[in-house]
RNA sequence: GCUGGGAUGGCGAAAUUGGUAGACGCGCCUGCCUUAGGAGCAGGUUCCUUCGGGAGUGGAGGUUCAAGUCCUCUUCCCAGCACCA
């Protein structure tokens, strides 16, 4: 059998698409419904692997399908081109990060085109272009003006390998999310976005989003709401008090000591009043030396008593001791807790170790510590109350404050790295920060820097930057040397796609009104509590500043799965199991590779699929078969049987593609092709419909074959074939069961009554004997489907 | 530990409201055609079987004429969170 020349076809069709400009979206057009389909813009790492195909080419199937459904589809792409790898490559190979990055992008553009994607390149956005990052800087200044960006001293995570601070989200199990190095804790003055101010809305607005529960739940867990109260424990003989956060004010009468985090600001203040100053200082410095991981792994509680300091339990008025211990986190709540050893596991363990009194204030038979709720005892006038009632009553009694705490921390956006967006801030001689006025934007990244790792911001080595600041602002003024977390760049890129050339604004208000929120956003599940959360926050902040028209950036979201190496392991260079798609594309064609990836499983479930060569071969075989069919076309209308096959395929492909079940959509195409294979003379009209079904999946071949059957313009401008009423059936198949087990089937006219069906069923030979001998108790008939005889088993 | 998701052939997976379990594909088996191509064609392929049938969707119960699907208990796997007061 003759095989088609995929290389020639791909080259021709890609050239035709590029010249005809059919994928350029007119954003202002009003006749069609706008449909914004977004995928996460990639980092230009240089090596395009099979995972990129999975991300881009499969989203492209959906873009093409939506176009054929008559939508005005915006399907853009760009590059998240700031970031560490460029800088590391620069250090390792002595190349300029900019040159490295921009060369990679050129290569990747060509590769993405080779997949047969219908990306509208006229909307391309590159986050490291000064004309892009000027607006990142401008948006930063807007957040700053409204108190959403602030500079403060705080305990932060530090990656010793990458030599930069990290946001909380970029640390997993105490390790740097990027390089896996154990992070350290440092107290530094850094820039933060106050995402915690939006915690409540980020949480509440999730309810209305049409996302999968698993994605929403992961965000809910990350935001981590807990309702409780702030209570004040006065320090004896002073004016100060220790404020604690607790979710269990009902157990206040059982609080027998108070614990401060080692980094708590009061520690310094109280130090002079203690009798064991040295011990305390030793403990605090010891804690500081530990990595995050060491603190987590050491479940053994450590701590030190503040000798000579007592605080007053506001409920019992008793004097209780104060400890410093690293099981209390400075960054959560007030950085101090009231310890109730009888009703909290951690407090109990600590109390055992330091021989502290354990006072039970809930009636329970359960062994201490009992952490559930119950009825109070030994709690003064509140004894006998339920935990629920007592919570509010006790907070009122001690003049506390009901509050809600969130687990999420403010987003640390400073990075001590070179290849990022410069933070548009300068400092006056007193050290007060000032935003760089918009007339000086873009605030360019200096070129004369030494970006070898020193632990300090590379920008500090730039003479040009210092001179620039002195010239523009005056003697004694200094620049900010840190750059922004690249997640800031990616928090708004999808707004820029709507108006990428705009020199007066970050995007166009009218177009945003028309196109936002993004209809569907496809990406990786690793971004659930990173990019997806940041972008929602950023968008809400811009919404509050009346800069964007919607409170949420994305409507539907789908997380795709992962293509594993042929060994079933996650692909990585170090394991040597990275699959380079180029070889397969060359041998079997881009269409076969696309279709195989689409066929391996449902696209919207983040499963893991091992790459297999055999699958691509079979997909190529399937495409060959479609080409062979073109040799037996006749100018005839399809017969009834074929019309039925076409109708079924049309429904199945449309509904499955809509739900990202590309695997079953393709399987129904295979069934259709098998049916067509049964015709020695095949209706050309039917074959044309097959090509239309195929077009989103195998865009090159469909385009090529379309021309051979008389198509004059691109197949990708055609409508998806639709069979509104299906095909009229004359017969139906009824499954015959005995006691719920299938025993046979009969075919009857569609208008057959139950009687007719029963008569027919009784003539089935194997059933006839069965029904004769046994007593039929009941007959259940589900019209058009099932006839079930219930017989007496004896 | 908490939260969420899941478990279906040798493998990837299908299965509207409970109504033919295993579509489609891989792999494997048999045969054909050819010849050495990661080929093509036809048929078979859940398991067991004395070829009549019997069993079967992680396990044990239950509801129902009928359960992969609903309920209860349970085991294991994956993901997220985790000293968060």
PDB file of C-alpha atoms in Angstrom, chain A residues 146-410:
ATOM      1  CA  UNK A 146      -2.649  51.038  47.229  1.00  0.00           C
ATOM      2  CA  UNK A 147      -0.707  49.384  49.995  1.00  0.00           C
ATOM      3  CA  UNK A 148      -0.655  45.955  48.377  1.00  0.00           C
ATOM      4  CA  UNK A 149       3.102  45.911  47.861  1.00  0.00           C
ATOM      5  CA  UNK A 150       5.202  46.616  50.900  1.00  0.00           C
ATOM      6  CA  UNK A 151       8.742  46.329  52.108  1.00  0.00           C
ATOM      7  CA  UNK A 152       9.303  44.811  55.499  1.00  0.00           C
ATOM      8  CA  UNK A 153      11.581  42.801  57.702  1.00  0.00           C
ATOM      9  CA  UNK A 154      10.437  39.228  58.089  1.00  0.00           C
ATOM     10  CA  UNK A 155      11.525  35.660  58.468  1.00  0.00           C
ATOM     11  CA  UNK A 156      11.909  34.343  54.922  1.00  0.00           C
ATOM     12  CA  UNK A 157      13.053  31.164  53.143  1.00  0.00           C
ATOM     13  CA  UNK A 158      16.459  31.209  51.550  1.00  0.00           C
ATOM     14  CA  UNK A 159      17.777  28.743  48.995  1.00  0.00           C
ATOM     15  CA  UNK A 160      21.530  28.417  49.492  1.00  0.00           C
ATOM     16  CA  UNK A 161      22.056  26.895  46.031  1.00  0.00           C
ATOM     17  CA  UNK A 162      20.080  29.412  44.001  1.00  0.00           C
ATOM     18  CA  UNK A 163      21.275  32.168  46.347  1.00  0.00           C
ATOM     19  CA  UNK A 164      17.924  33.862  46.598  1.00  0.00           C
ATOM     20  CA  UNK A 165      14.896  34.111  48.840  1.00  0.00           C
ATOM     21  CA  UNK A 166      11.790  32.145  47.889  1.00  0.00           C
ATOM     22  CA  UNK A 167       8.077  32.559  48.390  1.00  0.00           C
ATOM     23  CA  UNK A 168       6.363  30.149  50.711  1.00  0.00           C
ATOM     24  CA  UNK A 169       4.675  28.467  47.755  1.00  0.00           C
ATOM     25  CA  UNK A 170       8.061  27.724  46.213  1.00  0.00           C
ATOM     26  CA  UNK A 171       9.141  25.519  49.114  1.00  0.00           C
ATOM     27  CA  UNK A 172       7.977  21.890  49.261  1.00  0.00           C
ATOM     28  CA  UNK A 173       8.836  19.689  52.244  1.00  0.00           C
ATOM     29  CA  UNK A 174      11.430  22.201  53.323  1.00  0.00           C
ATOM     30  CA  UNK A 175      13.162  22.076  49.941  1.00  0.00           C
ATOM     31  CA  UNK A 176      13.523  24.566  47.132  1.00  0.00           C
ATOM     32  CA  UNK A 177      10.822  23.771  44.617  1.00  0.00           C
ATOM     33  CA  UNK A 178      13.196  24.428  41.733  1.00  0.00           C
ATOM     34  CA  UNK A 179      16.440  22.748  42.715  1.00  0.00           C
ATOM     35  CA  UNK A 180      15.549  20.538  45.693  1.00  0.00           C
ATOM     36  CA  UNK A 181      18.064  22.112  48.059  1.00  0.00           C
ATOM     37  CA  UNK A 182      17.048  22.388  51.706  1.00  0.00           C
ATOM     38  CA  UNK A 183      16.059  25.935  52.434  1.00  0.00           C
ATOM     39  CA  UNK A 184      17.243  28.031  55.339  1.00  0.00           C
ATOM     40  CA  UNK A 185      15.385  30.600  57.330  1.00  0.00           C
ATOM     41  CA  UNK A 186      16.649  34.166  57.324  1.00  0.00           C
ATOM     42  CA  UNK A 187      15.306  37.419  58.609  1.00  0.00           C
ATOM     43  CA  UNK A 188      15.597  39.985  55.843  1.00  0.00           C
ATOM     44  CA  UNK A 189      13.968  43.157  54.579  1.00  0.00           C
ATOM     45  CA  UNK A 190      12.147  42.238  51.395  1.00  0.00           C
ATOM     46  CA  UNK A 191       9.238  43.184  49.136  1.00  0.00           C
ATOM     47  CA  UNK A 192       5.925  41.425  49.685  1.00  0.00           C
ATOM     48  CA  UNK A 193       2.556  41.446  47.972  1.00  0.00           C
ATOM     49  CA  UNK A 194      -0.068  41.323  50.696  1.00  0.00           C
ATOM     50  CA  UNK A 195      -1.972  38.358  49.342  1.00  0.00           C
ATOM     51  CA  UNK A 196      -3.197  37.674  52.906  1.00  0.00           C
ATOM     52  CA  UNK A 197      -5.517  40.677  52.590  1.00  0.00           C
ATOM     53  CA  UNK A 198      -7.264  38.717  49.856  1.00  0.00           C
ATOM     54  CA  UNK A 199      -7.257  35.350  51.639  1.00  0.00           C
ATOM     55  CA  UNK A 200     -10.931  35.506  52.471  1.00  0.00           C
ATOM     56  CA  UNK A 201     -12.024  36.446  48.957  1.00  0.00           C
ATOM     57  CA  UNK A 202      -9.662  33.996  47.300  1.00  0.00           C
ATOM     58  CA  UNK A 203     -11.312  31.340  49.410  1.00  0.00           C
ATOM     59  CA  UNK A 204     -14.937  32.406  49.094  1.00  0.00           C
ATOM     60  CA  UNK A 205     -14.832  33.086  45.363  1.00  0.00           C
ATOM     61  CA  UNK A 206     -13.638  29.550  44.723  1.00  0.00           C
ATOM     62  CA  UNK A 207     -17.156  28.295  45.360  1.00  0.00           C
ATOM     63  CA  UNK A 208     -18.552  29.855  42.198  1.00  0.00           C
ATOM     64  CA  UNK A 209     -15.665  28.791  39.921  1.00  0.00           C
ATOM     65  CA  UNK A 210     -16.417  25.864  37.579  1.00  0.00           C
ATOM     66  CA  UNK A 211     -13.182  24.109  38.478  1.00  0.00           C
ATOM     67  CA  UNK A 212     -12.759  20.523  39.580  1.00  0.00           C
ATOM     68  CA  UNK A 213     -13.181  20.052  43.303  1.00  0.00           C
ATOM     69  CA  UNK A 214      -9.692  18.628  43.644  1.00  0.00           C
ATOM     70  CA  UNK A 215      -8.178  21.851  42.324  1.00  0.00           C
ATOM     71  CA  UNK A 216     -10.379  24.010  44.503  1.00  0.00           C
ATOM     72  CA  UNK A 217      -9.684  21.888  47.557  1.00  0.00           C
ATOM     73  CA  UNK A 218      -5.950  22.169  47.073  1.00  0.00           C
ATOM     74  CA  UNK A 219      -6.303  25.971  47.027  1.00  0.00           C
ATOM     75  CA  UNK A 220      -8.597  25.900  50.032  1.00  0.00           C
ATOM     76  CA  UNK A 221      -6.040  23.857  51.956  1.00  0.00           C
ATOM     77  CA  UNK A 222      -3.297  26.244  50.963  1.00  0.00           C
ATOM     78  CA  UNK A 223      -5.237  29.310  52.055  1.00  0.00           C
ATOM     79  CA  UNK A 224      -6.133  27.436  55.239  1.00  0.00           C
ATOM     80  CA  UNK A 225      -8.835  29.321  57.066  1.00  0.00           C
ATOM     81  CA  UNK A 226      -9.214  28.815  60.800  1.00  0.00           C
ATOM     82  CA  UNK A 227     -11.630  30.651  63.007  1.00  0.00           C
ATOM     83  CA  UNK A 228     -10.632  31.544  66.546  1.00  0.00           C
ATOM     84  CA  UNK A 229      -9.794  34.395  68.848  1.00  0.00           C
ATOM     85  CA  UNK A 230      -7.011  36.688  69.918  1.00  0.00           C
ATOM     86  CA  UNK A 231      -6.563  36.693  73.684  1.00  0.00           C
ATOM     87  CA  UNK A 232      -4.276  38.851  75.763  1.00  0.00           C
ATOM     88  CA  UNK A 233      -2.027  37.520  78.561  1.00  0.00           C
ATOM     89  CA  UNK A 234      -0.621  40.491  80.565  1.00  0.00           C
ATOM     90  CA  UNK A 235       3.000  40.176  81.666  1.00  0.00           C
ATOM     91  CA  UNK A 236       3.173  40.660  85.441  1.00  0.00           C
ATOM     92  CA  UNK A 237       4.700  43.968  86.644  1.00  0.00           C
ATOM     93  CA  UNK A 238       4.804  45.436  83.117  1.00  0.00           C
ATOM     94  CA  UNK A 239       2.609  47.312  80.706  1.00  0.00           C
ATOM     95  CA  UNK A 240       3.028  44.708  77.983  1.00  0.00           C
ATOM     96  CA  UNK A 241       0.883  41.710  77.221  1.00  0.00           C
ATOM     97  CA  UNK A 242       1.371  38.635  75.094  1.00  0.00           C
ATOM     98  CA  UNK A 243      -1.300  38.305  72.466  1.00  0.00           C
ATOM     99  CA  UNK A 244      -2.081  34.737  71.423  1.00  0.00           C
ATOM    100  CA  UNK A 245      -4.248  33.245  68.710  1.00  0.00           C
ATOM    101  CA  UNK A 246      -6.309  30.204  69.605  1.00  0.00           C
ATOM    102  CA  UNK A 247      -9.070  28.196  67.993  1.00  0.00           C
ATOM    103  CA  UNK A 248      -9.998  26.841  71.411  1.00  0.00           C
ATOM    104  CA  UNK A 249     -10.855  29.714  73.753  1.00  0.00           C
ATOM    105  CA  UNK A 250     -13.184  27.252  75.472  1.00  0.00           C
ATOM    106  CA  UNK A 251     -10.098  25.623  77.029  1.00  0.00           C
ATOM    107  CA  UNK A 252      -8.619  28.879  78.347  1.00  0.00           C
ATOM    108  CA  UNK A 253      -9.082  27.829  81.993  1.00  0.00           C
ATOM    109  CA  UNK A 254      -6.759  24.908  81.264  1.00  0.00           C
ATOM    110  CA  UNK A 255      -3.930  27.045  79.915  1.00  0.00           C
ATOM    111  CA  UNK A 256      -0.958  26.466  82.205  1.00  0.00           C
ATOM    112  CA  UNK A 257       1.785  28.231  80.277  1.00  0.00           C
ATOM    113  CA  UNK A 258       2.408  30.455  77.267  1.00  0.00           C
ATOM    114  CA  UNK A 259       4.889  29.898  74.442  1.00  0.00           C
ATOM    115  CA  UNK A 260       6.574  32.458  72.198  1.00  0.00           C
ATOM    116  CA  UNK A 261       8.189  31.747  68.850  1.00  0.00           C
ATOM    117  CA  UNK A 262      11.971  32.274  68.970  1.00  0.00           C
ATOM    118  CA  UNK A 263      11.633  35.142  66.461  1.00  0.00           C
ATOM    119  CA  UNK A 264       8.836  36.833  68.419  1.00  0.00           C
ATOM    120  CA  UNK A 265       9.542  40.585  68.822  1.00  0.00           C
ATOM    121  CA  UNK A 266       8.746  40.494  72.553  1.00  0.00           C
ATOM    122  CA  UNK A 267      11.636  38.107  73.179  1.00  0.00           C
ATOM    123  CA  UNK A 268      14.143  40.951  72.920  1.00  0.00           C
ATOM    124  CA  UNK A 269      12.060  43.191  75.106  1.00  0.00           C
ATOM    125  CA  UNK A 270      11.627  40.650  77.883  1.00  0.00           C
ATOM    126  CA  UNK A 271      15.225  39.474  77.785  1.00  0.00           C
ATOM    127  CA  UNK A 272      16.521  42.072  80.243  1.00  0.00           C
ATOM    128  CA  UNK A 273      13.988  41.001  82.838  1.00  0.00           C
ATOM    129  CA  UNK A 274      14.914  37.329  82.727  1.00  0.00           C
ATOM    130  CA  UNK A 275      17.311  35.562  85.029  1.00  0.00           C
ATOM    131  CA  UNK A 276      18.681  33.214  82.354  1.00  0.00           C
ATOM    132  CA  UNK A 277      19.524  35.601  79.565  1.00  0.00           C
ATOM    133  CA  UNK A 278      22.404  33.512  78.289  1.00  0.00           C
ATOM    134  CA  UNK A 279      20.392  30.295  78.017  1.00  0.00           C
ATOM    135  CA  UNK A 280      17.747  32.097  76.067  1.00  0.00           C
ATOM    136  CA  UNK A 281      20.198  33.704  73.676  1.00  0.00           C
ATOM    137  CA  UNK A 282      21.871  30.357  73.154  1.00  0.00           C
ATOM    138  CA  UNK A 283      18.583  28.677  72.364  1.00  0.00           C
ATOM    139  CA  UNK A 284      17.510  31.355  69.893  1.00  0.00           C
ATOM    140  CA  UNK A 285      20.802  31.280  68.025  1.00  0.00           C
ATOM    141  CA  UNK A 286      20.710  27.480  67.925  1.00  0.00           C
ATOM    142  CA  UNK A 287      17.270  27.542  66.384  1.00  0.00           C
ATOM    143  CA  UNK A 288      18.390  30.048  63.800  1.00  0.00           C
ATOM    144  CA  UNK A 289      21.100  27.691  62.606  1.00  0.00           C
ATOM    145  CA  UNK A 290      18.642  24.925  61.791  1.00  0.00           C
ATOM    146  CA  UNK A 291      17.236  24.503  58.323  1.00  0.00           C
ATOM    147  CA  UNK A 292      13.507  24.456  57.835  1.00  0.00           C
ATOM    148  CA  UNK A 293      13.713  20.714  57.361  1.00  0.00           C
ATOM    149  CA  UNK A 294      15.619  20.118  60.580  1.00  0.00           C
ATOM    150  CA  UNK A 295      12.975  22.028  62.463  1.00  0.00           C
ATOM    151  CA  UNK A 296      10.251  19.948  60.867  1.00  0.00           C
ATOM    152  CA  UNK A 297      11.899  16.581  61.206  1.00  0.00           C
ATOM    153  CA  UNK A 298      12.844  16.930  64.826  1.00  0.00           C
ATOM    154  CA  UNK A 299       9.536  16.062  66.447  1.00  0.00           C
ATOM    155  CA  UNK A 300      11.233  16.201  69.838  1.00  0.00           C
ATOM    156  CA  UNK A 301      10.069  19.424  71.437  1.00  0.00           C
ATOM    157  CA  UNK A 302      12.733  21.859  72.541  1.00  0.00           C
ATOM    158  CA  UNK A 303      12.385  25.129  74.367  1.00  0.00           C
ATOM    159  CA  UNK A 304      13.596  27.321  77.181  1.00  0.00           C
ATOM    160  CA  UNK A 305      11.833  28.902  80.152  1.00  0.00           C
ATOM    161  CA  UNK A 306      11.921  32.680  80.573  1.00  0.00           C
ATOM    162  CA  UNK A 307      12.960  32.625  84.228  1.00  0.00           C
ATOM    163  CA  UNK A 308      11.528  35.423  86.280  1.00  0.00           C
ATOM    164  CA  UNK A 309       8.733  36.236  83.836  1.00  0.00           C
ATOM    165  CA  UNK A 310       5.133  35.424  84.641  1.00  0.00           C
ATOM    166  CA  UNK A 311       1.988  36.155  82.725  1.00  0.00           C
ATOM    167  CA  UNK A 312      -1.556  36.244  83.971  1.00  0.00           C
ATOM    168  CA  UNK A 313      -4.092  33.780  82.594  1.00  0.00           C
ATOM    169  CA  UNK A 314      -6.902  36.255  81.902  1.00  0.00           C
ATOM    170  CA  UNK A 315      -9.576  33.765  82.907  1.00  0.00           C
ATOM    171  CA  UNK A 316      -8.167  32.222  86.081  1.00  0.00           C
ATOM    172  CA  UNK A 317      -5.990  35.238  87.008  1.00  0.00           C
ATOM    173  CA  UNK A 318      -3.323  32.704  87.928  1.00  0.00           C
ATOM    174  CA  UNK A 319       0.354  33.360  87.218  1.00  0.00           C
ATOM    175  CA  UNK A 320       1.726  31.022  84.593  1.00  0.00           C
ATOM    176  CA  UNK A 321       5.229  30.674  83.078  1.00  0.00           C
ATOM    177  CA  UNK A 322       6.430  31.693  79.612  1.00  0.00           C
ATOM    178  CA  UNK A 323       8.598  29.587  77.309  1.00  0.00           C
ATOM    179  CA  UNK A 324      10.326  30.093  74.001  1.00  0.00           C
ATOM    180  CA  UNK A 325      10.044  27.068  71.736  1.00  0.00           C
ATOM    181  CA  UNK A 326      10.479  26.507  68.035  1.00  0.00           C
ATOM    182  CA  UNK A 327       7.295  24.497  67.724  1.00  0.00           C
ATOM    183  CA  UNK A 328       5.575  27.849  67.673  1.00  0.00           C
ATOM    184  CA  UNK A 329       5.864  29.611  64.326  1.00  0.00           C
ATOM    185  CA  UNK A 330       6.588  33.320  64.207  1.00  0.00           C
ATOM    186  CA  UNK A 331       4.773  33.704  60.935  1.00  0.00           C
ATOM    187  CA  UNK A 332       1.415  32.294  61.956  1.00  0.00           C
ATOM    188  CA  UNK A 333      -1.206  33.969  64.104  1.00  0.00           C
ATOM    189  CA  UNK A 334       0.471  36.236  66.643  1.00  0.00           C
ATOM    190  CA  UNK A 335       3.612  34.117  66.937  1.00  0.00           C
ATOM    191  CA  UNK A 336       2.559  33.095  70.422  1.00  0.00           C
ATOM    192  CA  UNK A 337       0.246  30.440  71.801  1.00  0.00           C
ATOM    193  CA  UNK A 338      -1.522  29.707  75.037  1.00  0.00           C
ATOM    194  CA  UNK A 339      -0.654  26.130  75.903  1.00  0.00           C
ATOM    195  CA  UNK A 340      -3.407  23.808  77.073  1.00  0.00           C
ATOM    196  CA  UNK A 341      -1.606  20.516  77.651  1.00  0.00           C
ATOM    197  CA  UNK A 342      -4.758  18.610  78.584  1.00  0.00           C
ATOM    198  CA  UNK A 343      -6.386  19.359  75.243  1.00  0.00           C
ATOM    199  CA  UNK A 344      -3.623  19.760  72.692  1.00  0.00           C
ATOM    200  CA  UNK A 345      -1.157  17.091  71.659  1.00  0.00           C
ATOM    201  CA  UNK A 346       1.833  19.352  71.086  1.00  0.00           C
ATOM    202  CA  UNK A 347       1.304  21.221  74.326  1.00  0.00           C
ATOM    203  CA  UNK A 348       0.941  17.914  76.132  1.00  0.00           C
ATOM    204  CA  UNK A 349       4.234  16.553  74.818  1.00  0.00           C
ATOM    205  CA  UNK A 350       5.957  19.785  75.751  1.00  0.00           C
ATOM    206  CA  UNK A 351       4.379  19.811  79.228  1.00  0.00           C
ATOM    207  CA  UNK A 352       5.510  16.233  79.848  1.00  0.00           C
ATOM    208  CA  UNK A 353       9.067  17.103  78.912  1.00  0.00           C
ATOM    209  CA  UNK A 354       9.198  20.192  81.136  1.00  0.00           C
ATOM    210  CA  UNK A 355       7.041  18.708  83.938  1.00  0.00           C
ATOM    211  CA  UNK A 356       4.326  21.341  83.640  1.00  0.00           C
ATOM    212  CA  UNK A 357       0.880  21.003  85.176  1.00  0.00           C
ATOM    213  CA  UNK A 358      -1.850  19.477  83.026  1.00  0.00           C
ATOM    214  CA  UNK A 359      -5.268  20.817  83.902  1.00  0.00           C
ATOM    215  CA  UNK A 360      -8.249  19.093  82.374  1.00  0.00           C
ATOM    216  CA  UNK A 361     -11.163  21.439  81.704  1.00  0.00           C
ATOM    217  CA  UNK A 362     -13.387  19.246  79.552  1.00  0.00           C
ATOM    218  CA  UNK A 363     -15.409  16.360  80.950  1.00  0.00           C
ATOM    219  CA  UNK A 364     -14.128  13.239  79.219  1.00  0.00           C
ATOM    220  CA  UNK A 365     -13.380   9.582  79.735  1.00  0.00           C
ATOM    221  CA  UNK A 366     -10.830   9.694  76.946  1.00  0.00           C
ATOM    222  CA  UNK A 367      -7.163   9.711  77.852  1.00  0.00           C
ATOM    223  CA  UNK A 368      -5.400  13.073  78.028  1.00  0.00           C
ATOM    224  CA  UNK A 369      -4.720  14.857  75.759  1.00  0.00           C
ATOM    225  CA  UNK A 370      -8.313  14.971  74.614  1.00  0.00           C
ATOM    226  CA  UNK A 371      -8.579  17.300  71.648  1.00  0.00           C
ATOM    227  CA  UNK A 372     -12.250  17.096  70.775  1.00  0.00           C
ATOM    228  CA  UNK A 373     -14.993  19.369  72.028  1.00  0.00           C
ATOM    229  CA  UNK A 374     -17.208  18.621  74.993  1.00  0.00           C
ATOM    230  CA  UNK A 375     -18.656  19.965  78.212  1.00  0.00           C
ATOM    231  CA  UNK A 376     -16.551  22.273  80.364  1.00  0.00           C
ATOM    232  CA  UNK A 377     -15.449  21.602  83.917  1.00  0.00           C
ATOM    233  CA  UNK A 378     -13.216  23.513  86.372  1.00  0.00           C
ATOM    234  CA  UNK A 379     -13.888  26.610  84.326  1.00  0.00           C
ATOM    235  CA  UNK A 380     -15.578  28.907  86.820  1.00  0.00           C
ATOM    236  CA  UNK A 381     -18.979  30.111  85.763  1.00  0.00           C
ATOM    237  CA  UNK A 382     -18.562  28.424  82.376  1.00  0.00           C
ATOM    238  CA  UNK A 383     -18.436  24.910  83.803  1.00  0.00           C
ATOM    239  CA  UNK A 384     -21.238  22.850  82.343  1.00  0.00           C
ATOM    240  CA  UNK A 385     -21.362  24.777  79.080  1.00  0.00           C
ATOM    241  CA  UNK A 386     -20.647  23.089  75.768  1.00  0.00           C
ATOM    242  CA  UNK A 387     -17.424  23.970  73.962  1.00  0.00           C
ATOM    243  CA  UNK A 388     -19.394  25.723  71.249  1.00  0.00           C
ATOM    244  CA  UNK A 389     -21.268  28.007  73.659  1.00  0.00           C
ATOM    245  CA  UNK A 390     -18.230  28.602  75.822  1.00  0.00           C
ATOM    246  CA  UNK A 391     -16.000  29.779  72.974  1.00  0.00           C
ATOM    247  CA  UNK A 392     -17.780  33.048  72.449  1.00  0.00           C
ATOM    248  CA  UNK A 393     -18.707  33.518  76.112  1.00  0.00           C
ATOM    249  CA  UNK A 394     -15.130  33.163  77.315  1.00  0.00           C
ATOM    250  CA  UNK A 395     -13.748  35.451  74.607  1.00  0.00           C
ATOM    251  CA  UNK A 396     -16.237  38.075  75.752  1.00  0.00           C
ATOM    252  CA  UNK A 397     -15.399  37.459  79.407  1.00  0.00           C
ATOM    253  CA  UNK A 398     -11.681  38.120  78.952  1.00  0.00           C
ATOM    254  CA  UNK A 399     -12.293  40.926  76.419  1.00  0.00           C
ATOM    255  CA  UNK A 400     -10.672  39.028  73.588  1.00  0.00           C
ATOM    256  CA  UNK A 401     -11.408  39.404  69.920  1.00  0.00           C
ATOM    257  CA  UNK A 402     -12.930  36.849  67.564  1.00  0.00           C
ATOM    258  CA  UNK A 403     -10.704  36.593  64.495  1.00  0.00           C
ATOM    259  CA  UNK A 404     -10.015  34.388  61.535  1.00  0.00           C
ATOM    260  CA  UNK A 405      -6.504  33.327  60.690  1.00  0.00           C
ATOM    261  CA  UNK A 406      -5.168  32.105  57.380  1.00  0.00           C
ATOM    262  CA  UNK A 407      -2.340  29.723  56.730  1.00  0.00           C
ATOM    263  CA  UNK A 408      -1.304  31.498  53.532  1.00  0.00           C
ATOM    264  CA  UNK A 409       1.597  33.929  53.945  1.00  0.00           C
ATOM    265  CA  UNK A 410       2.211  37.154  52.109  1.00  0.00           C
TER     266      UNK A 410
END
